[in-house]
Each structure stands twice: as C-alpha cells, then as structure tokens.
Amino acid sequence: MQVQEVPLAPEAAAVGVEIRVVGNDSGEKVSILAGTLARLDRDAPHYGRKGYNDFNTFYLQAASGTKGGSSGSPVIDSQGRAIGLNAGGRTKAQSAYYLPLERVVRALQVLQEHWPLDGPLSSSWSARHVSRGDLQSTFVFKGFDEVRRLGLRQETEAVVRQVKACSHGAPGATGADLHTVGLLVVEGTVPGSPADGVLEPGDVLIRLQGQVVSHFLALEELLDAAVGQTVELQLERGGKPLTVQLPVTDLHSVTPNSMLEIAGGSVHALSYQQARNNRAVVGQVYIAEPGYMLGRAGVPKHAIVTSLDGVPTPDLTTFAVVLKSLKHGARVPLEYITFGERHRRKSAILQVDRQWYGVPLYWIRDDAAGLWHPSTDWPPLPPGTKDAAAARQLLQPKPATNGSNGTDHQITDVSNEAAVPASNGATGNGVPADAVAEAATLVVHPVVAAARKRLAEQKASGAAAASPVPAAATAAAPSNADAMSEDVERKLLNCLVLVDVDIPLVALSDGVHARSFAGNGLVVYHSEDLGLVLIDRNTITIGTCDVNLSFGAHPAEIPGVVRFLHPLHNFALVAYDPAALPAEARAKICAAELLTHPPLARGERCRLVGLTQALRIMQRSSTVTSATVALTIPSAEVPRFRAVHEEVVKLDQDFGATFSGLLTDDEGRVRALWGSYAEQVEREEREWCAGLPAHVFAPWVDRLVAQPSPGI
C-alpha cells in the first residue's frame, strides 16, 4: 500500500477556518467530523490529578464534537494540510481541543536533519535527542485587566503593548501584525525545583533573556534553546520589578526513562507530571503498580515509599540497593505516604519474594533505538564493594540498632515503674537490668511521664483498696453456664492460628474465585521438627500460594507450606518449621486434643471457638441442630474444588457466614472443624460455614505424621 504524507501547516490556523477531523470517533473505523476554529488561545484542558495534563501552551478550539477514538487524529483544513492534532473534548458539549503543531514541526525537523528524507531505511538508525527546556513552573495567560490587579505598572504595560507578539497561526509564525493583549503569570512551582522559593504565584513575567515574552510559543523557543544554561527572568511582583536567575531543566531528565519491575509491579521515579499534579518533589520512589509483593504488604497504587528496612529511600537507586540486599522471605518495615494523606506516614511489613517472580528487573528505555532493555544487575555496585550488603552500608545509617537480616523486628517494652532490682541482674519483671538502664537514658516527654505516674498511683491505690472475697460469697455466686474456664480458654488459644493466604497472579489457577483468603486454623501436631495446621479448603484453595501463620499463643508470624489437600473433603494440612518461632512461642504452642468418638449428635451442646483479627479468642455456646447434613454443592461455571460425599454439622447459632473456627466440648477437646464453604448462586459467590467431624480428618493427620523423616 502506498503511503502518503500529510503536510504540517501550523501557520494556517486562524479563527474561522473550516476544518475536518479524520479519525475513528466513538470506535468507528473511519469518521470525518466538521468544525470551525473558534479560538487559538484556549487554556490547556485539565483531565484530572492522576493523568497526563498539558500545560504552558495554548490549545486550539472548535465545536467538532469529537469523542473517544479520535485522539491523535489530524485536524485538516480545506487544502488537506494538518493545522492541529486532536487531543481532547468535553463529554457533555461539542467543544473539542487541538494541540498546535509549531513544536511538533520543530521536533520533526530535528529528526529529518539527522536522517535525510532521501536516505535509505536502516535498522541501525537512531533517533536524535530533541532538547526540551523547562523551569519546573506553571504559567497561565492573563489579560491586561487581570494583570493590573496583580500590580502591573502602567509604564510596563505601555512598553509591552508596543511589542509585536507571536501567536498560533500568525503569518510566517513571527506575529508581524499582532500585538499582545496580556502576559504570562506564574501559577505555581514544583517543590524542590530550582524555581521553588524563587518564583511565587502571581509573579508577572515581563522578559526572558531580555526579550518580552507574552505568549507560550516565545517561552518554549527560548527555553528549548537554553537547556542546561542559566536564564534571566524579569518579573513584577506586587508592582515591584524583580530580576532572578534560574537554570533551565532538561525535560528528559525529570521524565522517567527507567523502572524497577518488582513481583509483577512497577516502581519508578516520580515524574515531573505527577509531581506537578500533586505538589511533590520530583524523583521520589513512586509505586505505579503494586504488583504481588507490594500489594501483599498493603501498599496502594500511587504511593511514595519513604524508607525501606529503616533506610530512607529518597530515590530509586537507594530503594533498589536496599531491596537487593534483602534475602528471600525477609520481613522488613516499609514506610510510605499517599498524596491524599501526605502528612500521615504509614507503615507496612514487606515480605521479600523471590520465588514466584525472581529478582527485580530494571528496565531502561533506549530512546535512540526505541526499545526497553532489561537488567538484573542493577544498580551497579560502588567501587570497593563486593555485594549488595556492603553497598548498603555506604548508605545513611539506620536510626535503630536492632537491624534486620531477614528476620522479624522484635521490640521489648520496658516500663519505668517496673525497674525493681533482682539478684540475677534483672529487674523484677524479668527484663535485664542493662535494658532498663538503656531505656532510662531515653528522653521522656513530660506529658507521657505525668500519665505514667498517674497510672502507677491508680494501680497502687486500687491494690490497697482491694480486699479478699470471702469463700462463702464465692461459693454462693451463681455460675455462668456460657462462660469458659480460663484453663480451657488458654488451652484453645495455644492451638488456634490465623491463616492468611495470598496467590500470585502467575500461579492463579482456573476456578479460584479470589487471590487472597483468610480463616481460622488448628494446630494438630507440634514437635521440635514439624508443626501441622488444619484449615478448610475454602481458605487453602490450591497448593501454589503463600501461607502466613499468626499464632494465638504468642504474637509471632511465620510462613507455612501446603502439605496436603484432600481431594474430596473440605480440609487441608499446612506445615511450618517450629525452629522459626521464638522460644517463648514454641513453649506455648501445643497441639489440639481431637475427640473423634462419639460423634456429635442432634441436640448436643458444644462451643464454637475462633480467633478474631486481633488474635483474641471468641466463643459462644451453641446447640447442634443436625449432625448429618449431606452436602449438595452444585458445580460452578469453571470447574473447581467442591466437597463431595461429606456430611456436616449445623448449629442453631454462629458468628456469621464467614467466621470459621472449631467446635469443642467444655473441656476444650475438638469435636469438629467449623470450616468455610463456597458455592456459586446465580453467578455470585456465596460463603457459609459448617462443621466437619473430627473422625474425618484425624486419620489423615496421623498418616502424615507417621511418614518417615517428617519435616517441612
């Protein structure tokens, strides 16, 4: 097919010119919309804070009624020349906005000079760098009536009015027959830029490099020609003349040309566009897409990462160095802010993943070749360093001394009033004396000190006023049949587990209706070498997932590994390594006592027990309404697991359709797993809970434990 060029003629734009917009309006294959240019100095349209917005330029306007699908379409005059580029429009009006082509023609000429039109097509040809200058400031055009209210002096206005101005569509692009009707006014600057603190909103720009500037075309021409240099600006601020010197920033240097791909997510330096939209500093670590690892930590899209593992991360290189030094499975703190709550610093726990997506990939854009090049060895190690850990030591030291080497941070709280000496070199509460001495050296805020003192006095007065309760009164007190004894509650708390499951996108199978699940699990085996947790299959849907276990016995979190998925019944077994737990947690955690016979019967009373998200035990007394309900879960649209050949227990009262847990007797013996089930009802997911008797899963626990050389 023979391709013909469309000549570019920005000088042909004029008010009243008949135009045609040729494109794919509203998704049509070919559409031609008519209009008449009405304005050549329309402000650049604003599309929202999260998208791209043009600025420091005028737009052309016509009532052509273009909608989605016409973006980038040429705006043609009666001679077949392109005088603009369709860029946007209003959804509830006929107004459409076109980008002027003066700077487009200039960029095209730069490329043509490097590659003549009559030259041969070669794959080795590389595009030439097109310089673009900017002051990292936003200007708006104001008429003289508005500029006077900002303090423009009369003598300055008289001088400016005599200067010939350039305009879009002016003959010869020089504006020979035009005079200015207004001036450019500073609207804002980007924080941290050279103009920040030098220019102020409301400053009126008079001259740039000694030339009167009253149009964006002249501003762009002067800045594009002075990239990397310092320019002189003559302003008026509140009626007083002001002269400042500012360096001209290369727009390419504040526009990201590289990104870090982390577990399916994208992280790069904060762009000039987003920094301008959100009044932020250019170059910060910006989360364009969280992906699996950052999303699992709860870091949202468009967040700014301020520190990782206690190390401040002002730029992408520092962030990459710290991330590269962390090992697979490391759990480290991450701090970030969002633009909506920029004054509130938020924290998250990042678990480093190298299993599903491998090491982070660094992509850099090659503008000359038009390609992206990946690299796993980035950033390069500084001279004299052997690995990423050594490179990290060159960064700013961490404020805390507890460090992180791939393990969880543990902090011990030492109270001032508990520093009672003991004979073994520790305080009365078991805290080492040197720790108390170190805590005593910390500066305590007066308000905090007064609150601690008041609390200590209240405790002392309460202990003195307390008197023992007579035995007769205790015996006469009525017993609460629904209350669980402290020993039984502690026993169940030591065997309950919160199970959080996350499935990476690369491991997501057909039929899995979500990527994150959570539920209550039960420790059914605990030794020095192996631990097993029982959980329903609506929480552990497939084996290719990441499992995180939070124990009720002790605030500790460790990963788990799926060891067994029953193909018919609604239970799975997850293994964990007890050696990864703190010593105190290993001592407290115990396996639950399973009572397989006799099975639960209708009308029998039992207790429904589970853990809340705060790791607090919740229990209630319930009655079995039916102990042999046959499951009839229909097939889903996409084949997936569903329990079959299974009889479950139903209760008269529970904690809701999604609260899983255990069914126990008054002595804490487990009679059934109160598991979660899911089914599709009219193409919607519906979850509910039922009891799986202990005699169904107990033999499988014994078989797994009896395997030779059991281990995680």
XYZ file of C-alpha atoms in Angstrom:
712
model
C 0.000 0.000 0.000
C 1.330 3.377 -0.973
C 1.549 5.745 1.969
C 1.406 9.496 1.547
C 2.383 12.180 3.990
C 0.101 14.835 5.406
C 1.841 18.222 5.253
C 2.044 20.119 8.537
C 0.994 23.766 8.376
C 0.602 25.252 11.867
C 0.737 28.748 10.390
C -2.583 28.110 8.598
C -4.558 28.026 11.848
C -6.861 31.038 12.148
C -10.215 31.859 13.683
C -12.980 30.990 11.216
C -11.063 28.327 9.279
C -13.197 25.333 8.282
C -11.667 22.062 9.444
C -12.240 18.321 9.241
C -11.195 15.810 11.898
C -10.412 12.443 10.316
C -10.248 9.542 12.755
C -12.042 6.686 14.495
C -14.542 8.676 16.510
C -16.531 6.598 19.039
C -14.769 3.472 17.810
C -15.933 3.762 14.212
C -13.447 2.618 11.598
C -13.438 5.922 9.712
C -15.236 9.120 10.635
C -14.936 12.696 9.364
C -16.230 15.438 11.629
C -16.602 19.063 10.583
C -15.986 22.215 12.592
C -14.802 25.811 12.576
C -11.845 27.099 14.572
C -13.173 29.468 17.216
C -10.145 30.086 19.451
C -6.365 29.920 19.147
C -5.607 30.728 22.785
C -7.650 28.263 24.799
C -6.102 27.094 28.090
C -4.791 23.526 28.053
C -7.564 21.128 29.197
C -7.286 19.511 32.628
C -8.052 15.771 32.734
C -7.581 15.111 36.466
C -4.795 14.756 39.009
C -3.912 11.144 38.190
C -3.493 11.558 34.437
C -1.400 13.479 31.975
C -2.161 17.190 31.713
C -0.580 19.540 29.215
C 0.488 22.977 30.417
C 2.471 26.048 29.398
C 0.802 26.044 25.996
C -2.318 27.243 24.250
C -4.795 24.930 22.538
C -6.983 25.426 19.505
C -10.742 25.068 19.985
C -13.647 24.166 17.738
C -17.119 22.646 18.107
C -16.421 19.461 16.142
C -17.926 17.173 18.802
C -15.102 14.611 18.733
C -15.265 11.887 21.366
C -13.211 8.861 22.322
C -11.380 7.199 19.445
C -10.368 10.441 17.730
C -7.383 11.246 19.936
C -4.347 11.892 17.767
C -6.403 12.460 14.639
C -5.168 15.180 12.276
C -7.151 18.395 12.034
C -7.253 19.131 8.276
C -8.001 22.420 6.517
C -9.550 22.813 3.061
C -6.161 22.311 1.375
C -5.507 18.968 3.060
C -2.915 20.331 5.457
C -2.749 19.388 9.136
C -3.066 22.510 11.278
C -3.565 20.755 14.624
C -3.748 17.446 16.462
C -6.989 16.350 18.111
C -6.276 15.927 21.828
C -9.494 16.035 23.853
C -13.012 17.297 24.253
C -15.945 17.698 26.592
C -18.275 14.760 27.109
C -21.399 16.894 27.579
C -20.690 19.510 24.915
C -19.467 19.793 21.332
C -16.214 21.540 22.273
C -13.012 19.862 21.090
C -9.425 20.868 21.742
C -6.457 20.561 19.389
C -2.737 20.703 20.057
C -0.883 23.345 17.982
C 1.857 21.957 15.742
C 4.660 24.540 15.985
C 6.779 22.471 18.387
C 5.858 19.276 16.545
C 7.310 20.743 13.356
C 10.465 21.705 15.214
C 10.921 18.135 16.565
C 10.319 16.708 13.096
C 12.932 18.999 11.575
C 15.494 17.877 14.170
C 14.899 14.251 13.226
C 14.997 14.998 9.499
C 18.341 16.751 9.850
C 19.795 13.584 11.373
C 18.179 11.292 8.820
C 17.508 12.960 5.430
C 14.253 12.024 3.785
C 16.045 10.672 0.708
C 18.292 8.422 2.782
C 17.883 4.631 2.883
C 15.854 2.977 5.658
C 18.220 1.240 8.062
C 17.612 -0.588 11.338
C 20.798 0.955 12.712
C 19.338 4.449 12.503
C 18.828 6.030 15.916
C 16.674 8.998 16.764
C 18.377 12.248 17.619
C 17.874 13.866 21.009
C 15.234 16.607 20.855
C 16.035 19.085 23.606
C 13.154 20.442 25.679
C 13.687 23.117 28.315
C 11.562 23.939 31.342
C 11.696 25.962 34.567
C 9.575 23.414 36.516
C 6.988 26.161 36.839
C 3.457 26.555 35.518
C 2.427 29.759 33.779
C -1.054 30.936 32.833
C -2.030 33.665 30.401
C -3.895 36.648 31.877
C -5.315 39.649 30.069
C -4.114 43.131 30.958
C -7.239 43.821 33.029
C -6.375 40.889 35.334
C -2.637 41.567 35.333
C -3.244 45.127 36.506
C -4.915 43.750 39.624
C -1.715 41.828 40.311
C 0.201 45.102 40.370
C 1.445 45.561 36.797
C 2.763 49.103 36.432
C 1.347 51.373 33.745
C 4.729 52.137 32.219
C 5.454 48.412 31.913
C 2.108 47.781 30.234
C 2.762 50.593 27.762
C 6.104 49.101 26.783
C 4.679 45.585 26.405
C 1.748 46.761 24.255
C 4.142 48.229 21.714
C 5.955 44.909 21.258
C 4.816 42.704 18.424
C 3.700 39.285 19.613
C 3.750 35.831 18.088
C 0.642 33.674 18.010
C -0.599 30.375 16.665
C -1.366 30.705 13.008
C 0.390 34.086 12.634
C 1.779 34.794 9.148
C 5.286 33.437 8.926
C 4.970 32.343 12.574
C 6.512 35.676 13.577
C 3.424 37.609 14.611
C 4.275 40.603 12.414
C 0.770 42.063 12.543
C -0.172 41.158 16.125
C 0.184 42.944 19.439
C -0.022 41.337 22.826
C -3.209 41.566 24.899
C -1.854 40.072 28.107
C 1.095 38.481 29.900
C 2.135 35.177 31.423
C 1.669 34.842 35.186
C 3.275 32.244 37.485
C 0.631 29.810 38.759
C 2.907 27.504 40.745
C 6.271 25.766 41.038
C 7.287 22.186 41.746
C 8.596 21.669 45.303
C 12.324 21.099 45.429
C 12.903 22.572 41.972
C 15.297 25.478 41.270
C 12.263 27.766 40.930
C 10.845 26.729 44.311
C 11.191 29.705 46.655
C 12.368 31.974 43.824
C 9.164 32.336 41.844
C 5.860 32.900 43.589
C 2.270 32.567 42.371
C 1.169 35.884 40.957
C 4.560 36.903 39.598
C 4.126 38.548 36.178
C 6.718 37.530 33.575
C 7.905 40.532 31.550
C 11.133 39.471 29.852
C 13.166 36.320 29.416
C 16.779 36.797 28.372
C 15.956 40.444 27.662
C 13.093 39.594 25.272
C 9.490 40.488 26.076
C 7.536 37.222 26.441
C 3.765 37.384 26.238
C 2.999 34.055 24.525
C 3.817 30.417 25.227
C 5.444 30.000 21.814
C 8.149 32.525 22.632
C 8.629 30.985 26.089
C 9.112 27.496 24.629
C 11.512 28.663 21.930
C 13.771 30.454 24.402
C 13.790 27.612 26.942
C 14.391 24.880 24.337
C 17.434 26.791 23.133
C 18.872 27.232 26.653
C 18.763 23.695 28.098
C 21.483 23.331 30.730
C 22.099 27.075 30.873
C 21.015 29.832 33.244
C 18.458 32.366 32.050
C 17.469 35.760 33.375
C 13.827 36.484 34.148
C 12.480 39.982 34.649
C 9.300 39.899 36.705
C 6.940 42.191 38.546
C 5.716 41.131 41.961
C 3.075 43.325 43.518
C 4.064 46.267 41.358
C 7.777 45.978 42.104
C 10.320 44.928 39.442
C 12.327 41.804 40.171
C 15.155 40.058 38.313
C 16.068 36.428 39.010
C 18.458 33.865 37.549
C 17.223 30.282 37.044
C 18.776 27.186 35.450
C 16.826 25.609 32.600
C 15.948 21.975 33.313
C 16.016 19.371 30.581
C 12.540 17.876 30.500
C 14.028 14.493 29.658
C 15.938 14.490 32.967
C 12.737 14.822 35.040
C 10.777 12.334 32.943
C 11.318 8.682 33.995
C 13.156 6.607 31.409
C 13.566 3.550 33.624
C 11.540 1.443 36.026
C 12.004 -1.375 38.510
C 9.765 -4.389 37.951
C 9.121 -5.997 41.353
C 6.994 -9.153 41.540
C 4.674 -8.048 38.774
C 4.605 -4.432 39.963
C 6.209 -1.292 38.609
C 8.224 1.243 40.627
C 9.936 4.272 39.129
C 10.995 7.805 39.948
C 8.167 10.285 40.439
C 7.673 12.047 37.133
C 7.515 15.779 36.565
C 3.876 15.401 35.553
C 2.789 13.652 38.753
C 4.987 15.906 40.890
C 3.281 18.934 39.365
C -0.205 17.446 39.765
C 0.330 16.576 43.426
C 2.759 19.254 44.600
C 5.549 16.782 45.338
C 9.304 16.551 44.789
C 10.465 15.031 41.514
C 12.402 11.770 41.665
C 10.864 10.115 44.735
C 10.126 6.373 44.738
C 6.701 6.112 43.109
C 4.506 2.990 43.093
C 2.932 2.929 39.646
C 1.576 -0.604 40.139
C 1.979 -2.511 43.452
C 2.066 -5.998 41.969
C 2.186 -9.053 44.215
C 4.852 -8.264 46.790
C 3.926 -4.648 47.489
C 0.218 -5.390 47.175
C 0.521 -8.168 49.729
C 2.002 -5.625 52.141
C -0.973 -3.345 51.574
C 0.940 -0.595 49.768
C -1.558 1.144 47.454
C -1.126 2.397 43.930
C 0.317 5.938 43.536
C 2.095 5.742 46.928
C 5.522 7.257 47.674
C 7.976 4.989 49.525
C 9.971 6.992 52.072
C 12.019 4.238 53.743
C 12.707 0.514 53.482
C 14.081 -1.549 56.358
C 14.860 1.619 58.293
C 16.872 3.206 55.465
C 15.486 6.423 53.916
C 14.820 5.994 50.187
C 14.828 9.429 48.543
C 15.394 7.980 45.066
C 15.001 4.789 43.075
C 18.687 3.865 43.267
C 18.700 3.836 47.078
C 15.492 1.815 47.125
C 16.988 -0.735 44.722
C 20.195 -1.057 46.772
C 18.289 -1.803 49.979
C 15.908 -4.219 48.238
C 18.811 -6.031 46.593
C 20.455 -6.611 49.981
C 17.390 -8.399 51.394
C 17.057 -12.151 51.134
C 14.046 -14.162 50.065
C 11.484 -14.385 52.862
C 12.813 -11.375 54.770
C 10.129 -9.379 56.573
C 11.129 -5.738 56.880
C 9.308 -2.477 57.680
C 8.357 -0.152 54.844
C 7.115 3.408 55.245
C 5.123 5.294 52.641
C 2.798 8.217 52.138
C -0.128 8.828 49.825
C -0.964 12.096 48.110
C -4.373 12.178 49.768
C -2.788 11.984 53.257
C 0.718 13.262 52.633
C 1.182 14.428 56.233
C 0.452 10.961 57.616
C 3.305 8.483 57.340
C 2.032 4.920 57.041
C 3.844 1.662 57.822
C 3.684 -1.813 56.353
C 5.581 -5.094 56.632
C 7.141 -6.108 53.327
C 7.856 -9.789 52.827
C 10.524 -10.161 50.161
C 9.540 -12.646 47.467
C 11.989 -14.234 45.045
C 10.059 -17.446 44.441
C 7.275 -16.530 42.058
C 8.774 -13.649 40.063
C 12.515 -13.940 40.641
C 14.820 -10.999 41.280
C 13.662 -7.478 40.376
C 14.177 -6.440 36.772
C 15.485 -2.995 35.924
C 14.172 -1.687 32.599
C 15.691 1.312 30.849
C 14.252 2.960 27.764
C 16.528 3.437 24.789
C 15.086 6.465 23.016
C 17.544 6.187 20.140
C 16.607 2.594 19.283
C 13.020 2.754 20.557
C 13.485 -0.304 22.813
C 13.452 -1.236 26.505
C 16.480 -3.128 27.842
C 16.178 -5.314 30.981
C 18.867 -5.944 33.574
C 19.028 -7.951 36.799
C 22.358 -6.485 37.906
C 21.210 -3.013 38.890
C 22.225 -0.761 40.428
C 25.912 -1.462 39.831
C 27.988 -1.956 42.943
C 30.105 1.022 44.029
C 33.891 0.642 43.724
C 35.360 -1.347 46.580
C 32.175 -3.277 47.460
C 31.701 -6.987 46.879
C 27.954 -7.436 47.308
C 24.671 -5.587 47.876
C 25.024 -5.817 51.659
C 28.338 -3.959 51.519
C 26.846 -1.351 49.175
C 24.032 -0.816 51.639
C 26.500 0.040 54.396
C 27.515 3.091 52.386
C 24.011 4.495 52.671
C 22.714 6.578 55.540
C 22.917 4.568 58.766
C 19.710 3.224 60.201
C 18.234 5.100 63.163
C 17.645 1.923 65.168
C 20.242 -0.555 66.378
C 18.141 -3.722 66.237
C 18.821 -4.047 62.489
C 17.370 -6.594 60.117
C 18.986 -9.586 58.471
C 15.924 -11.199 57.021
C 14.136 -11.781 60.347
C 11.284 -10.004 62.060
C 11.973 -6.963 64.204
C 11.241 -7.583 67.885
C 10.902 -4.718 70.329
C 10.793 -5.082 74.101
C 8.758 -2.512 76.016
C 10.327 -1.539 79.322
C 8.115 0.304 81.807
C 9.646 2.873 84.131
C 7.792 1.726 87.222
C 8.842 -1.919 86.765
C 12.560 -1.418 87.357
C 12.775 -3.452 90.569
C 16.265 -4.913 91.099
C 16.662 -8.688 91.256
C 19.509 -10.872 92.396
C 20.180 -12.337 88.915
C 20.965 -8.972 87.316
C 17.455 -8.485 86.002
C 14.521 -6.384 87.113
C 11.530 -7.776 88.920
C 9.577 -8.216 85.713
C 12.274 -10.332 84.077
C 13.751 -7.573 81.933
C 17.572 -7.414 82.016
C 18.957 -4.589 84.094
C 21.087 -3.267 81.225
C 17.963 -2.919 79.111
C 16.290 -0.898 81.838
C 19.373 1.289 82.167
C 19.380 1.895 78.425
C 15.673 2.754 78.484
C 16.209 5.106 81.415
C 18.566 7.192 79.312
C 15.819 7.933 76.793
C 14.186 11.342 76.999
C 10.536 11.014 78.061
C 8.036 13.702 77.149
C 6.614 15.463 80.266
C 3.051 14.571 79.286
C 3.985 10.895 78.939
C 5.831 10.954 82.262
C 2.837 12.513 84.038
C 0.495 9.918 82.536
C 2.749 7.061 83.655
C 2.951 8.499 87.168
C -0.830 8.910 87.369
C -1.353 5.341 86.143
C 1.094 3.996 88.731
C -0.722 5.874 91.520
C -4.072 4.499 90.361
C -2.683 0.960 90.371
C -1.245 1.414 93.858
C -4.473 2.861 95.288
C -6.543 0.136 93.661
C -4.347 -2.615 95.114
C -4.540 -1.108 98.595
C -8.322 -0.771 98.491
C -8.864 -4.309 97.237
C -9.957 -6.851 99.824
C -10.230 -10.650 99.518
C -13.668 -12.041 98.727
C -14.984 -14.424 101.374
C -15.146 -18.078 100.377
C -18.829 -18.241 101.265
C -19.588 -15.375 98.916
C -17.631 -17.089 96.181
C -19.477 -20.319 96.664
C -22.804 -18.546 96.695
C -22.126 -16.689 93.461
C -24.143 -18.107 90.572
C -22.112 -19.865 87.871
C -22.334 -18.736 84.257
C -23.055 -21.768 82.130
C -21.877 -19.992 78.978
C -18.554 -18.896 80.435
C -15.429 -20.848 79.521
C -12.896 -21.560 82.226
C -9.578 -19.747 81.955
C -7.633 -23.012 81.652
C -9.754 -24.234 78.759
C -9.600 -20.842 77.058
C -5.815 -20.746 77.373
C -5.612 -24.303 76.087
C -7.606 -23.466 72.970
C -5.794 -20.169 72.451
C -2.479 -22.049 72.312
C -3.672 -24.228 69.432
C -5.547 -21.675 67.330
C -3.951 -19.996 64.302
C -4.953 -17.231 61.912
C -4.148 -18.290 58.354
C -3.637 -15.689 55.611
C -3.270 -16.952 52.050
C -2.117 -14.973 49.015
C -1.963 -16.366 45.484
C 0.383 -14.697 42.974
C -1.037 -13.945 39.568
C 1.450 -16.268 37.864
C 0.176 -19.185 39.980
C -3.535 -18.392 39.826
C -5.469 -21.391 38.513
C -8.833 -21.581 36.819
C -11.697 -21.871 39.281
C -10.074 -19.896 42.099
C -12.520 -17.068 42.749
C -10.129 -14.732 44.629
C -6.430 -14.063 45.189
C -6.481 -13.601 48.988
C -8.122 -15.716 51.672
C -8.141 -15.757 55.468
C -9.518 -18.116 58.093
C -9.016 -19.913 61.396
C -6.700 -22.895 61.598
C -5.965 -25.523 64.246
C -2.566 -26.829 65.350
C -2.947 -30.635 65.196
C 0.741 -31.543 65.595
C 3.655 -29.677 67.153
C 7.163 -31.023 67.741
C 10.717 -29.746 67.538
C 10.950 -30.559 63.836
C 7.450 -30.211 62.424
C 4.186 -28.430 63.013
C 0.882 -29.090 61.240
C -2.110 -26.777 60.962
C -5.572 -27.930 59.900
C -7.555 -25.494 57.745
C -10.554 -25.661 55.417
C -10.113 -25.802 51.649
C -12.016 -22.585 51.055
C -9.021 -20.859 52.662
C -6.330 -23.101 51.137
C -7.787 -23.419 47.641
C -4.645 -24.534 45.780
C -1.123 -25.508 46.741
C 0.651 -22.799 44.739
C 0.256 -19.998 47.249
C 1.963 -18.138 50.080
C 0.700 -19.001 53.556
C 1.268 -16.829 56.604
C 0.508 -18.198 60.086
C -0.269 -15.960 63.089
C -0.435 -17.905 66.337
C -2.831 -17.109 69.138
C -0.419 -18.410 71.758
C 2.213 -15.783 71.008
C 2.339 -12.777 68.644
C 4.559 -14.476 66.062
C 4.142 -14.801 62.302
C 5.921 -17.380 60.162
C 5.333 -18.803 56.667
C 3.742 -22.176 56.076
C 3.844 -24.768 53.303
C 0.827 -26.654 51.984
C 1.478 -30.368 52.641
C -1.852 -32.000 51.899
C -5.090 -31.118 50.082
C -7.871 -33.657 50.447
C -9.437 -34.247 47.038
C -12.966 -34.863 48.387
C -13.341 -33.357 51.844
C -13.061 -29.739 52.950
C -9.756 -29.737 54.798
C -6.053 -29.220 54.128
C -2.874 -29.533 56.187
C -0.215 -26.826 56.291
C 3.266 -27.487 57.688
C 5.506 -24.988 59.461
C 9.004 -25.027 60.914
C 8.917 -24.670 64.724
C 12.557 -23.559 64.689
C 11.457 -20.321 63.011
C 9.389 -19.426 66.078
C 10.713 -17.599 69.146
C 11.493 -19.846 72.097
C 8.558 -18.480 74.087
C 6.154 -19.256 71.247
C 7.482 -22.796 70.832
C 6.897 -23.430 74.531
C 3.322 -22.130 74.487
C 2.028 -23.638 71.252
C 0.507 -27.066 71.657
C -1.450 -29.476 69.503
C -5.191 -29.674 69.982
C -6.804 -32.722 71.550
C -9.056 -34.366 68.960
C -12.154 -36.233 70.154
C -13.285 -38.454 67.299
C -15.775 -40.644 69.190
C -18.558 -40.401 69.959
C -19.553 -38.091 67.081
C -21.727 -35.060 67.666
C -25.442 -35.765 67.848
C -28.526 -33.666 67.270
C -29.433 -31.562 70.300
C -25.960 -31.861 71.799
C -24.434 -28.736 73.276
C -20.974 -27.588 72.088
C -18.844 -24.468 71.891
C -17.953 -22.541 68.762
C -14.458 -21.076 69.215
C -12.312 -18.940 66.920
C -9.772 -16.128 66.705
C -10.508 -12.564 65.701
C -8.149 -10.488 63.557
C -6.758 -9.043 66.810
C -5.791 -12.605 67.904
C -8.420 -12.558 70.645
C -10.446 -15.676 71.305
C -14.181 -15.560 70.635
C -16.537 -18.295 71.784
C -20.214 -18.999 72.266
C -22.354 -21.908 73.346
C -24.412 -23.490 70.563
C -26.630 -26.481 70.008
C -26.332 -28.964 67.183
C -29.456 -28.783 65.018
C -28.279 -31.508 62.656
C -25.130 -33.641 62.679
C -25.576 -35.425 59.348
C -26.435 -32.800 56.740
C -25.446 -34.151 53.330
C -23.631 -31.533 51.228
C -25.058 -30.764 47.808
C -22.774 -28.064 46.391
C -23.595 -27.572 42.690
C -20.933 -27.366 40.027
C -19.536 -23.930 39.259
C -19.238 -22.357 35.824
C -15.488 -23.006 35.885
C -14.506 -26.408 37.324
C -13.043 -26.108 40.813
C -12.880 -27.950 44.120
C -16.133 -28.732 45.893
C -16.606 -31.044 48.828
C -18.471 -34.248 47.976
C -19.552 -37.353 49.889
C -19.492 -35.279 53.054
C -21.873 -34.941 55.992
C -21.512 -31.785 58.067
C -22.749 -30.354 61.347
C -25.178 -27.435 61.578
C -25.667 -25.172 64.624
C -28.516 -23.042 65.848
C -26.212 -20.035 66.452
C -22.866 -18.993 64.978
C -20.762 -15.862 64.356
C -21.815 -15.235 60.778
C -21.370 -16.779 57.376
C -17.624 -16.158 57.136
C -16.308 -16.793 60.685
C -14.564 -20.158 60.809
C -13.183 -21.906 63.872
C -13.661 -25.043 65.975
C -16.417 -26.982 67.708
C -15.263 -28.155 71.147
C -16.708 -29.572 74.341
C -16.469 -27.897 77.753
C -13.039 -29.465 78.316
C -11.535 -27.984 75.153
C -11.475 -31.172 73.113
C -12.046 -30.600 69.399
C -15.162 -32.298 68.071
C -15.238 -30.744 64.579
C -13.624 -28.167 62.324
C -16.008 -25.251 61.723
C -14.857 -24.635 58.162
C -15.792 -22.252 55.387
C -17.520 -23.395 52.207
C -18.208 -21.523 48.976
C -20.628 -22.052 46.120
C -21.961 -20.126 43.141
C -25.546 -18.923 43.332
C -26.736 -17.185 40.180
C -23.120 -16.445 39.172
C -22.329 -14.876 42.549
C -20.111 -16.306 45.260
C -21.849 -17.283 48.495
C -19.936 -18.399 51.580
C -21.201 -20.237 54.632
C -19.756 -22.343 57.452
C -20.416 -25.869 58.663
C -18.766 -28.416 60.939
C -16.551 -31.224 59.616
C -16.424 -34.014 62.243
C -13.012 -34.851 63.714
C -13.170 -38.506 62.673
C -12.928 -37.380 59.015
C -9.553 -35.610 59.232
C -7.893 -37.241 62.278
C -6.654 -40.358 60.369
C -5.017 -38.163 57.728
C -3.129 -36.227 60.391
C -1.797 -39.484 61.844
C -0.747 -40.761 58.409
C 1.131 -37.576 57.584
C 2.926 -37.539 60.937
C 3.829 -41.221 60.591
C 5.672 -40.666 57.327
C 9.410 -41.383 57.548
C 11.571 -38.315 58.256
C 8.702 -35.875 58.631
C 9.656 -32.288 58.133
C 8.583 -29.111 56.468
